[in-house]
Amino acid sequence: MKMLLSISWRNIWRHPARSGVLMGAIIAGIWAGILVSALTNGWIQQRFNNLIQEEITHAQVHHPEFLTEREALMYVDDAHEIFSFLDGDERVKAYAGRTLSDGMIQSPLTSSGVQIRGVDPDRERNTTTFHENVVDGEYLDSDIRNPILLGEKLTEKLNVDIGNRVVLTFQDMNNELTSASFNISGIFRTASTPYDERNVFVKAEDLQELLGDDIYHEVAIMLYDENLVDGVTEDLNESFDHIVAESWYELSPELRYITDMGGNLIVYIMGVIMLALAFGILNTMLMAIFERMKELGMLLAIGMSKLRVFLMIMLESVILTLSGAVVGLILTYFTVNYLGDKGIDLRSMGGESMAQFGFDAIVYPVAFMNDYITTIILVVVTALLAAIYPAIKALRLKPGEVVRE
Amino acid sequence: MAIITTHNLSKVYNPETVPVHALRDVNLEFEEGEFTTVRGPSGSGKTTLLNMIGGLDTPSDGYVEVDGTRITGMKDRELIDFRLNHIGFVFQAYNLIPVFTAYENVSFIMLLQKWDKQKMKERAEELLTAVGLKGKFDSRPKQLSGGEQQRVAVARALASRPKFILADEPTANLDTDSAMNLLDMMEKMNKEENVTFIFSTHDQRVIDRARRVITMVDGAIHKDEKKYPPLKGG
């Protein structure tokens, strides 16, 4: 094998320019492929973190019909018993009850439909990172009466600012319309402008007072280990009646689809790139075989077995391709690390529009070890497949004819 | 006892379309230690005969025996193994591995035979010294003259300690001095180490040195002259 490795390595460098061009193509292909994948991974991971860390959390508890009907009467039964249950569960890092209602928000200028999210500021702060999205003013722990937190987009639409009053109108527990004025204490901005336009945050106690009861429609649960979520939801569903506890991927199947797709993205991207590179490898190996017909014939004539000749050609292809791949992977590793730290600001390239879909305009590429390993496997498989035809061609040589030519 | 025997050896190319009779009922015996030349005009069947003896081509009829073993009809893998261990080849165009040094070209065949590393080194150096290339062990083929490359090819052919060496037009690409030096060297190997050489050539310089000259015409043996008996065995 050592002999085959030695001869294969030297054969590659018979034509440094030709091998160099192919290696350059492999380096560029790997660099571009992993970077595109890392960019998408970064987007997906940021989107995932935004949704999980800021809003959905790992699991939620609702009335079984709340998510479809969204009526005030469909609150979580025995919410305080659930809170006690969660307090005693070592898997649970934090939880927060939320009182929710759909209604209208009015400013002196205009009105808009919104989802009103009543939260316990202290618990919410421990459970999610939403408070970090406040870009102006204060979070709900302000001393002012009936504080309300509005999205930046909504403040623009309503033409209001910190300190202004707005009126919320919604149905109470008796299905009667009720209204109250709230004082804008802060403005938030998330990665999703539609979310900023449709959601307002108030204190749960203020909303409960207006609804007419101390009720919660949602319990958001954050775990120490995301992988334990199925066990926690199972335990909750078994322990309590008239509630449904669901994991984040049940609550947001599209998020799961996106993360699953992200996991396989490297295979699709590198698959396409490797398919293109396979023709380059095939061409290079065929040229190498055609110009060495006589030499290969001589090797067969003097007693080199066909298996060894076959292995030699396969090794040449793999070594040539892997050499480029290693350089490409190192270059990519440093590029992804650098950009993962600094981020890629896509605002100047229309990246702001990504916020319409809930994606950040500043992306921090992420490449996983699995991406690098998958790439190496794809490179080796491509090199082997591309070399099979040239290798078979070499095996069909008739040494008696070739050495005489 | 003959080390090579051909029995009614025939070869027809393109039998279905335009048949070309490259060999016609060739019956020959070669003794150990011979220094034999197969001569004849182009297309007379010299190279075809050597290819048949070397197991590089299969006859249309008849067969070849080497040392009592019938090589005609052997499977590909057996034949390659047989060539590796019994036959040395010297080609007109040297056919060295260009990415290997002279030393590596010679030791390559011993690597295939899985020689002990130290013995392989000693043998390769001994052979390269014997063919007059001491000091050029590390030279690559393109750094050597045509004559020197052919010497490396001879050393390579001898490395595996073959029963005999088949040399197809070994001097065709060499100038007179190089050709004479090469022939001196091969004649010395033949006399001192009893190595059997069979040449195909129409180079008069080679024919003049041979002790047996087989003349071929149109694929058949026209004349088989023994100038004087081989040094040993014949």
XYZ file of C-alpha atoms in Angstrom:
639
model
C 0.000 0.000 0.000
C 2.892 2.331 0.846
C 4.247 1.785 -2.657
C 0.850 2.539 -4.211
C 0.466 5.677 -2.110
C 3.923 6.839 -3.122
C 3.399 6.247 -6.852
C -0.098 7.776 -6.741
C 1.081 10.899 -4.949
C 3.927 11.415 -7.423
C 1.667 10.759 -10.397
C -0.575 13.608 -9.280
C 2.313 16.031 -9.525
C 3.383 15.036 -13.029
C 1.268 17.947 -14.229
C 1.201 20.440 -11.356
C -0.834 22.963 -13.352
C -3.539 20.460 -14.275
C -3.781 19.035 -10.781
C -3.595 22.537 -9.337
C -6.548 23.737 -11.418
C -8.661 20.795 -10.272
C -7.621 21.279 -6.645
C -8.469 24.966 -6.973
C -11.942 24.063 -8.218
C -12.392 21.664 -5.302
C -11.195 24.264 -2.785
C -13.563 26.897 -4.225
C -16.448 24.423 -4.385
C -16.044 23.289 -0.791
C -15.537 26.817 0.475
C -18.642 28.105 -1.302
C -20.756 25.059 -0.471
C -20.051 24.981 3.248
C -20.296 28.754 3.511
C -23.759 28.769 1.908
C -24.777 25.942 4.208
C -23.280 27.756 7.232
C -25.113 30.927 6.268
C -28.406 29.048 6.107
C -27.574 27.185 9.339
C -26.915 30.541 10.975
C -30.240 31.911 9.784
C -32.081 28.818 10.941
C -30.312 28.729 14.295
C -31.001 32.419 14.871
C -34.624 31.909 13.880
C -34.820 28.875 16.185
C -33.230 30.757 19.073
C -35.455 33.767 18.477
C -38.599 31.690 18.625
C -37.594 29.285 21.388
C -35.698 31.672 23.631
C -37.953 34.676 23.146
C -41.415 33.255 22.849
C -42.317 29.601 22.375
C -39.899 28.059 24.937
C -39.391 24.294 25.013
C -42.963 23.388 25.954
C -46.311 25.044 26.547
C -49.515 24.143 28.360
C -52.922 25.279 27.082
C -56.593 24.498 27.328
C -57.064 21.752 24.687
C -58.978 24.085 22.379
C -57.353 27.406 23.098
C -54.904 27.425 20.194
C -57.682 26.917 17.657
C -60.495 28.949 19.262
C -58.529 31.537 21.279
C -61.423 32.421 23.561
C -60.944 34.006 26.973
C -62.938 31.223 28.645
C -60.504 28.577 27.419
C -57.968 29.099 30.152
C -55.679 26.558 31.833
C -57.494 24.782 34.630
C -55.586 24.499 37.885
C -52.801 26.775 36.627
C -51.438 27.245 40.145
C -51.265 23.462 40.674
C -49.338 23.190 37.427
C -47.011 25.917 38.693
C -46.430 23.858 41.855
C -45.812 20.746 39.760
C -43.238 22.617 37.678
C -41.622 24.067 40.802
C -40.886 20.514 41.937
C -39.598 19.224 38.617
C -35.783 19.273 38.390
C -35.875 19.227 34.602
C -37.597 22.619 34.528
C -35.355 25.643 34.456
C -38.116 28.275 34.519
C -41.729 28.783 33.579
C -44.135 31.702 33.098
C -47.910 31.925 32.978
C -49.372 34.104 30.240
C -52.844 35.604 29.935
C -53.768 36.098 26.308
C -56.455 37.888 24.418
C -57.129 39.068 20.888
C -58.372 42.617 20.515
C -57.948 46.060 19.001
C -55.467 48.782 19.816
C -56.385 52.387 19.139
C -54.329 55.521 19.006
C -55.682 58.990 18.310
C -54.766 58.416 14.671
C -55.747 54.845 13.857
C -56.428 51.352 15.145
C -55.085 47.885 14.540
C -55.831 44.272 15.456
C -53.391 42.809 17.992
C -52.701 39.853 20.207
C -52.540 41.060 23.784
C -49.992 39.135 25.834
C -50.331 39.518 29.574
C -47.124 38.443 31.268
C -45.639 38.335 34.752
C -42.554 40.512 34.104
C -40.289 38.778 36.630
C -41.183 35.224 35.598
C -41.088 36.105 31.900
C -37.659 37.649 32.330
C -36.422 34.394 33.928
C -38.029 32.220 31.288
C -37.425 34.042 28.023
C -35.049 36.619 26.646
C -37.801 38.740 25.161
C -36.940 41.708 27.428
C -33.652 42.036 25.504
C -35.673 43.183 22.494
C -36.673 46.444 24.195
C -35.022 49.165 22.136
C -36.584 52.193 23.771
C -38.136 52.937 27.151
C -38.562 50.303 29.849
C -39.859 46.793 30.174
C -43.134 46.198 32.017
C -41.587 46.674 35.468
C -42.173 50.381 35.063
C -44.024 52.083 37.945
C -46.549 53.735 35.627
C -50.155 52.532 35.684
C -51.191 49.997 33.009
C -47.861 49.888 31.202
C -47.818 48.485 27.678
C -44.966 47.395 25.448
C -45.437 47.927 21.693
C -43.482 46.723 18.693
C -41.538 49.369 16.789
C -43.513 48.709 13.631
C -46.806 49.144 15.459
C -45.732 52.462 17.026
C -44.964 53.714 13.520
C -48.333 52.529 12.269
C -50.226 54.077 15.206
C -47.974 57.135 15.182
C -47.362 56.910 18.929
C -44.308 57.023 21.177
C -43.164 56.349 24.730
C -45.491 57.993 27.254
C -48.449 58.145 24.845
C -51.703 56.416 25.664
C -53.413 53.744 23.644
C -56.714 51.984 24.193
C -57.096 48.198 24.160
C -60.514 46.714 23.432
C -61.265 42.988 23.854
C -63.827 40.492 25.133
C -63.919 39.725 28.843
C -64.867 36.438 30.484
C -68.552 37.220 30.011
C -68.043 37.834 26.297
C -68.662 41.519 26.876
C -66.448 44.064 25.130
C -64.216 45.904 27.549
C -61.754 48.713 27.013
C -58.960 50.281 28.982
C -56.245 52.777 28.331
C -52.604 51.779 28.632
C -49.459 53.882 28.811
C -46.630 53.047 26.460
C -43.645 52.187 28.663
C -41.373 50.687 26.068
C -40.832 49.752 22.431
C -39.435 46.425 21.259
C -37.977 45.183 18.005
C -37.610 41.490 17.180
C -36.201 39.888 14.028
C -39.756 39.630 12.681
C -41.582 42.809 11.688
C -44.964 41.035 11.322
C -44.603 39.900 14.940
C -43.746 43.444 16.057
C -46.853 44.741 14.322
C -49.279 42.197 15.769
C -48.245 41.757 19.421
C -48.435 43.969 22.477
C -47.305 43.122 26.005
C -49.049 44.132 29.222
C -48.851 42.917 32.809
C -50.846 39.701 33.331
C -52.417 41.141 36.502
C -53.724 44.209 34.591
C -55.228 42.027 31.884
C -56.682 39.562 34.412
C -58.391 42.441 36.236
C -60.038 43.538 32.994
C -60.969 39.983 31.993
C -62.511 39.466 35.403
C -60.567 36.511 36.786
C -57.080 35.354 37.837
C -56.569 33.107 34.825
C -53.751 31.989 32.533
C -54.166 30.795 28.956
C -50.638 29.608 28.475
C -47.797 28.268 30.584
C -44.425 28.552 28.882
C -41.785 26.123 30.151
C -38.033 26.307 29.618
C -35.996 23.168 30.368
C -32.365 22.645 31.260
C -32.131 20.102 28.448
C -34.259 20.499 25.341
C -34.044 16.752 24.696
C -36.120 16.027 27.817
C -39.139 17.865 26.443
C -41.124 14.759 25.487
C -40.857 13.361 29.017
C -41.996 16.642 30.595
C -45.023 17.031 28.305
C -45.971 13.390 28.867
C -45.835 13.825 32.641
C -47.940 16.982 32.474
C -50.556 15.390 30.229
C -50.795 12.380 32.550
C -50.957 14.451 35.728
C -53.564 17.044 34.725
C -56.955 16.867 33.049
C -58.367 19.393 30.580
C -54.981 20.647 29.490
C -52.644 19.837 26.663
C -48.893 20.095 27.089
C -46.965 20.247 23.815
C -43.323 20.413 22.818
C -41.934 23.234 20.704
C -41.948 21.097 17.596
C -45.612 20.250 18.061
C -46.433 23.898 18.598
C -44.368 25.036 15.640
C -44.015 22.171 13.146
C -42.671 24.567 10.525
C -39.764 25.346 12.845
C -38.996 21.664 13.129
C -39.216 21.305 9.363
C -36.799 24.197 8.918
C -34.311 22.777 11.443
C -34.567 19.293 9.928
C -34.059 20.724 6.466
C -31.080 22.707 7.739
C -29.500 19.502 9.016
C -29.583 17.957 5.544
C -28.786 21.117 3.628
C -25.061 20.395 3.458
C -25.792 17.089 1.673
C -27.904 18.813 -0.991
C -25.531 21.729 -1.557
C -22.337 19.682 -1.551
C -24.070 16.980 -3.586
C -24.712 19.451 -6.406
C -21.200 20.913 -6.184
C -19.599 17.472 -6.109
C -21.647 16.374 -9.110
C -20.137 19.249 -11.069
C -16.659 18.537 -9.715
C -17.029 14.841 -10.570
C -16.819 15.715 -14.260
C -13.631 17.673 -13.622
C -12.135 14.733 -11.757
C -13.278 12.311 -14.464
C -11.719 14.481 -17.153
C -8.428 14.828 -15.276
C -8.214 11.114 -14.554
C -9.092 10.173 -18.136
C -6.369 12.486 -19.442
C -3.949 10.933 -16.944
C -4.847 7.436 -18.144
C -4.720 8.212 -21.856
C -1.280 9.773 -21.671
C 0.058 6.859 -19.607
C -1.341 3.960 -21.629
C 2.117 2.662 -22.449
C 3.312 2.934 -18.884
C 0.230 1.192 -17.526
C 0.678 -1.530 -20.127
C 4.285 -1.910 -19.022
C 3.193 -2.219 -15.374
C 0.768 -4.984 -16.307
C 3.426 -6.633 -18.481
C 6.114 -6.774 -15.806
C 3.739 -8.241 -13.265
C 1.747 -5.545 -11.466
C -1.640 -7.064 -10.760
C -4.801 -5.537 -12.186
C -6.068 -4.991 -8.654
C -2.981 -2.913 -7.866
C -3.352 -0.891 -11.065
C -7.007 -0.321 -10.234
C -6.160 0.732 -6.662
C -3.393 3.017 -7.899
C -5.799 4.948 -10.128
C -8.472 5.112 -7.445
C -5.884 6.309 -4.939
C -4.679 8.980 -7.334
C -8.201 10.300 -7.659
C -8.859 10.199 -3.910
C -5.512 11.759 -2.958
C -5.869 14.491 -5.573
C -9.403 15.310 -4.470
C -8.727 14.981 -0.751
C -5.685 17.250 -0.989
C -7.899 19.981 -2.407
C -10.617 19.155 0.102
C -8.318 19.464 3.113
C -7.123 22.902 2.001
C -10.731 23.862 1.216
C -11.954 22.685 4.623
C -9.226 24.551 6.500
C -9.954 27.724 4.538
C -13.673 27.295 5.134
C -13.184 26.613 8.845
C -11.369 29.907 9.353
C -13.799 31.826 7.125
C -16.860 30.483 8.952
C -15.267 31.129 12.344
C -14.378 34.696 11.382
C -17.806 35.461 9.913
C -19.534 33.578 12.737
C -17.872 35.990 15.117
C -18.280 39.199 13.100
C -21.548 38.366 11.344
C -22.548 39.206 7.783
C -24.585 42.385 7.565
C -27.072 41.897 4.744
C -28.937 45.164 5.309
C -27.129 46.900 2.465
C -28.152 44.019 0.172
C -31.833 44.141 0.970
C -31.455 41.945 4.031
C -34.068 44.004 5.877
C -36.735 42.271 3.842
C -35.714 38.999 5.513
C -37.260 40.351 8.707
C -40.640 40.034 6.986
C -40.081 36.293 7.236
C -38.707 36.390 10.750
C -35.037 36.101 9.805
C -32.273 38.408 11.030
C -30.592 40.808 8.612
C -27.263 40.202 10.321
C -26.350 36.567 9.929
C -23.777 34.639 11.929
C -22.795 31.582 9.832
C -22.602 28.290 11.683
C -20.916 25.128 10.400
C -21.163 21.967 12.447
C -18.552 19.227 12.681
C -21.072 17.044 10.898
C -20.947 19.430 7.900
C -17.190 18.955 7.582
C -17.422 15.190 8.005
C -20.265 14.961 5.474
C -18.209 17.018 3.025
C -15.177 14.734 3.383
C -17.345 11.656 2.853
C -18.937 13.216 -0.234
C -15.510 14.194 -1.584
C -14.141 10.658 -1.185
C -17.264 9.064 -2.676
C -17.163 11.493 -5.625
C -13.463 10.840 -6.189
C -14.021 7.083 -6.157
C -17.048 7.201 -8.460
C -15.333 9.565 -10.901
C -12.254 7.320 -11.060
C -14.086 4.051 -11.691
C -14.460 4.578 -15.447
C -10.806 5.613 -16.037
C -9.650 2.726 -13.828
C -11.741 0.198 -15.765
C -10.369 1.652 -18.982
C -6.847 1.016 -17.690
C -7.704 -2.557 -16.743
C -8.882 -3.293 -20.280
C -5.466 -2.480 -21.680
C -3.720 -5.290 -23.494
C -0.094 -4.922 -22.432
C 1.227 -6.707 -25.505
C -0.406 -4.167 -27.803
C 0.223 -1.081 -25.705
C 3.943 -1.501 -25.056
C 4.571 -2.131 -28.751
C 2.855 1.062 -29.910
C 16.351 -29.300 -21.190
C 14.533 -26.470 -22.923
C 13.213 -23.729 -20.693
C 10.879 -22.430 -23.384
C 9.032 -24.505 -25.948
C 6.541 -23.345 -28.523
C 4.224 -25.942 -30.027
C 2.657 -25.201 -33.422
C 2.267 -21.606 -32.367
C -0.037 -19.644 -34.682
C -1.583 -16.228 -34.461
C -4.171 -14.798 -36.801
C -5.306 -11.208 -36.345
C -8.778 -10.198 -37.608
C -9.805 -13.802 -38.411
C -13.365 -12.715 -39.226
C -12.601 -9.776 -41.509
C -9.173 -9.502 -43.123
C -7.094 -12.327 -41.613
C -3.444 -11.504 -40.964
C -1.248 -14.495 -40.206
C 1.304 -13.120 -37.782
C 2.616 -16.554 -36.774
C 2.382 -19.862 -38.652
C 3.075 -23.145 -36.845
C 6.130 -21.975 -34.977
C 7.940 -24.756 -33.163
C 10.967 -23.643 -31.184
C 12.957 -24.602 -28.158
C 15.147 -22.284 -26.131
C 17.784 -23.602 -23.769
C 18.927 -21.967 -20.566
C 21.784 -19.498 -21.104
C 20.998 -18.756 -24.746
C 21.801 -15.377 -26.256
C 19.373 -15.517 -29.133
C 18.172 -13.064 -31.699
C 14.943 -13.311 -33.632
C 15.403 -11.326 -36.799
C 13.296 -10.538 -39.788
C 11.706 -7.674 -41.660
C 8.916 -5.573 -40.187
C 5.716 -7.590 -39.954
C 7.547 -10.902 -39.970
C 6.180 -11.843 -36.552
C 9.199 -11.204 -34.281
C 7.373 -9.136 -31.684
C 4.292 -11.349 -31.849
C 6.478 -14.358 -31.087
C 8.060 -12.598 -28.107
C 4.620 -11.500 -26.853
C 3.405 -15.097 -27.033
C 6.458 -16.370 -25.167
C 6.047 -13.606 -22.586
C 2.353 -14.317 -22.107
C 1.414 -10.823 -23.252
C -0.724 -12.154 -26.081
C -2.664 -15.355 -26.657
C -2.079 -17.594 -29.669
C -4.868 -18.543 -32.065
C -3.504 -22.056 -32.054
C -0.716 -24.004 -30.382
C 0.789 -23.231 -26.994
C 3.839 -22.117 -25.058
C 5.537 -23.988 -22.229
C 7.961 -22.319 -19.850
C 9.968 -24.594 -17.622
C 7.418 -27.342 -18.157
C 4.459 -25.079 -17.303
C 1.927 -24.430 -20.032
C 1.330 -20.682 -19.878
C -1.117 -20.588 -22.776
C -4.628 -20.654 -21.368
C -3.601 -19.423 -17.932
C -6.016 -17.019 -16.233
C -5.092 -13.332 -16.311
C -4.156 -13.246 -12.646
C -1.999 -16.390 -12.900
C -0.309 -15.064 -15.995
C 0.555 -11.719 -14.372
C 1.969 -13.592 -11.416
C 3.897 -15.893 -13.732
C 5.396 -12.968 -15.645
C 6.365 -11.266 -12.394
C 8.288 -14.283 -11.160
C 9.681 -15.856 -14.329
C 10.125 -13.322 -17.123
C 12.057 -10.086 -17.492
C 11.079 -7.548 -20.138
C 13.120 -4.900 -21.915
C 11.150 -2.662 -24.266
C 12.250 -0.590 -27.207
C 11.022 2.660 -25.557
C 12.550 1.779 -22.143
C 9.134 2.256 -20.463
C 10.487 3.278 -17.091
C 8.221 4.860 -14.494
C 9.027 8.549 -14.939
C 8.157 9.583 -11.395
C 10.550 7.020 -9.919
C 14.312 7.257 -9.615
C 16.578 4.670 -11.244
C 16.849 2.915 -7.883
C 13.060 2.909 -7.379
C 12.448 1.657 -10.924
C 14.688 -1.329 -10.270
C 13.403 -2.059 -6.775
C 9.756 -1.640 -7.851
C 9.537 -5.154 -9.250
C 11.046 -6.546 -6.039
C 8.462 -4.624 -4.044
C 5.799 -6.406 -6.086
C 7.531 -9.663 -5.180
C 7.563 -8.601 -1.514
C 11.333 -8.818 -1.035
C 12.944 -8.097 2.291
C 13.804 -4.387 2.378
C 17.523 -4.833 3.010
C 17.927 -7.560 0.389
C 16.004 -5.467 -2.089
C 18.303 -2.524 -1.485
C 21.406 -4.657 -1.918
C 20.082 -6.249 -5.124
C 18.995 -2.944 -6.684
C 22.321 -1.288 -5.924
C 24.245 -4.320 -7.141
C 22.334 -4.383 -10.437
C 22.590 -0.652 -11.063
C 26.312 -0.847 -10.357
C 26.605 -3.825 -12.692
C 24.936 -1.925 -15.552
C 27.305 1.001 -14.974
C 24.981 3.415 -13.224
C 26.682 3.736 -9.866
C 26.204 7.317 -8.771
C 22.941 7.672 -10.668
C 20.689 5.802 -8.277
C 18.648 8.895 -7.531
C 18.344 10.130 -11.102
C 14.929 10.150 -12.672
C 14.529 8.790 -16.234
C 14.397 12.239 -17.817
C 17.783 13.003 -16.220
C 19.321 9.980 -17.943
C 20.389 9.447 -21.562
C 18.570 6.900 -23.737
C 21.372 4.379 -23.215
C 21.304 4.889 -19.466
C 17.533 4.494 -19.371
C 17.789 1.227 -21.253
C 20.407 0.070 -18.749
C 17.976 0.808 -15.937
C 15.371 -1.194 -17.880
C 17.784 -4.135 -18.114
C 18.562 -3.883 -14.396
C 14.828 -3.839 -13.690
C 14.295 -6.893 -15.895
C 17.031 -8.742 -14.002
C 15.873 -7.653 -10.559
C 13.257 -10.356 -10.122
C 15.786 -13.092 -11.015
C 13.750 -14.215 -14.049
C 14.244 -17.443 -16.008
C 14.838 -15.397 -19.135
C 14.687 -11.882 -20.525
C 12.691 -10.881 -23.564
C 14.091 -7.775 -25.199
C 12.058 -6.221 -27.979
C 14.258 -4.038 -30.189
C 16.308 -2.880 -27.176
C 18.824 -0.945 -29.234
C 16.454 0.632 -31.758
C 16.490 4.028 -30.084
C 20.169 4.072 -29.143
C 23.222 5.520 -30.845
C 26.052 3.144 -31.741
C 28.124 3.715 -28.586
C 25.160 3.277 -26.283
C 23.984 0.217 -28.198
C 27.415 -1.403 -28.040
C 27.778 -0.640 -24.335
C 24.351 -2.109 -23.647
C 25.141 -5.232 -25.635
C 28.475 -5.605 -23.825
C 26.664 -5.399 -20.539
C 23.981 -7.936 -21.514
C 26.539 -10.304 -22.963
C 28.470 -10.079 -19.711
C 25.317 -10.896 -17.706
C 24.682 -13.826 -20.038
C 28.174 -15.201 -19.681
C 28.741 -14.504 -16.007
C 25.255 -15.079 -14.581
C 23.911 -17.451 -17.242
C 20.952 -15.136 -17.886
C 18.994 -16.199 -20.973
C 18.335 -13.378 -23.438
C 15.966 -13.504 -26.393
C 15.970 -10.435 -28.603
C 13.719 -9.427 -31.398
C 15.620 -7.059 -33.626
C 16.709 -6.130 -37.093
C 19.724 -4.307 -35.719
C 22.779 -5.930 -37.272
C 24.870 -4.984 -34.222
C 22.725 -7.256 -32.070
C 22.562 -10.021 -34.665
C 26.350 -10.046 -34.909
C 26.684 -10.658 -31.175
C 24.034 -13.396 -30.904
C 25.016 -17.044 -30.665
C 21.763 -18.178 -32.180
C 19.895 -16.320 -34.904
C 16.333 -17.195 -35.820
C 15.113 -15.628 -39.007
C 11.409 -15.144 -39.532
C 9.573 -14.421 -42.725
C 5.813 -13.949 -42.978
C 5.231 -15.410 -39.514
C 7.154 -18.608 -40.088
C 10.636 -19.737 -39.110
C 12.764 -19.305 -42.190
C 16.131 -20.156 -40.679
C 17.442 -21.158 -37.238
C 21.231 -20.861 -37.023
C 23.327 -21.676 -33.990
C 26.689 -19.957 -34.349
C 28.158 -21.845 -31.426
C 26.697 -23.445 -28.336
C 25.522 -21.269 -25.448
C 27.902 -20.885 -22.552
C 26.051 -23.264 -20.268
C 23.240 -25.713 -20.588
C 22.661 -25.574 -24.320
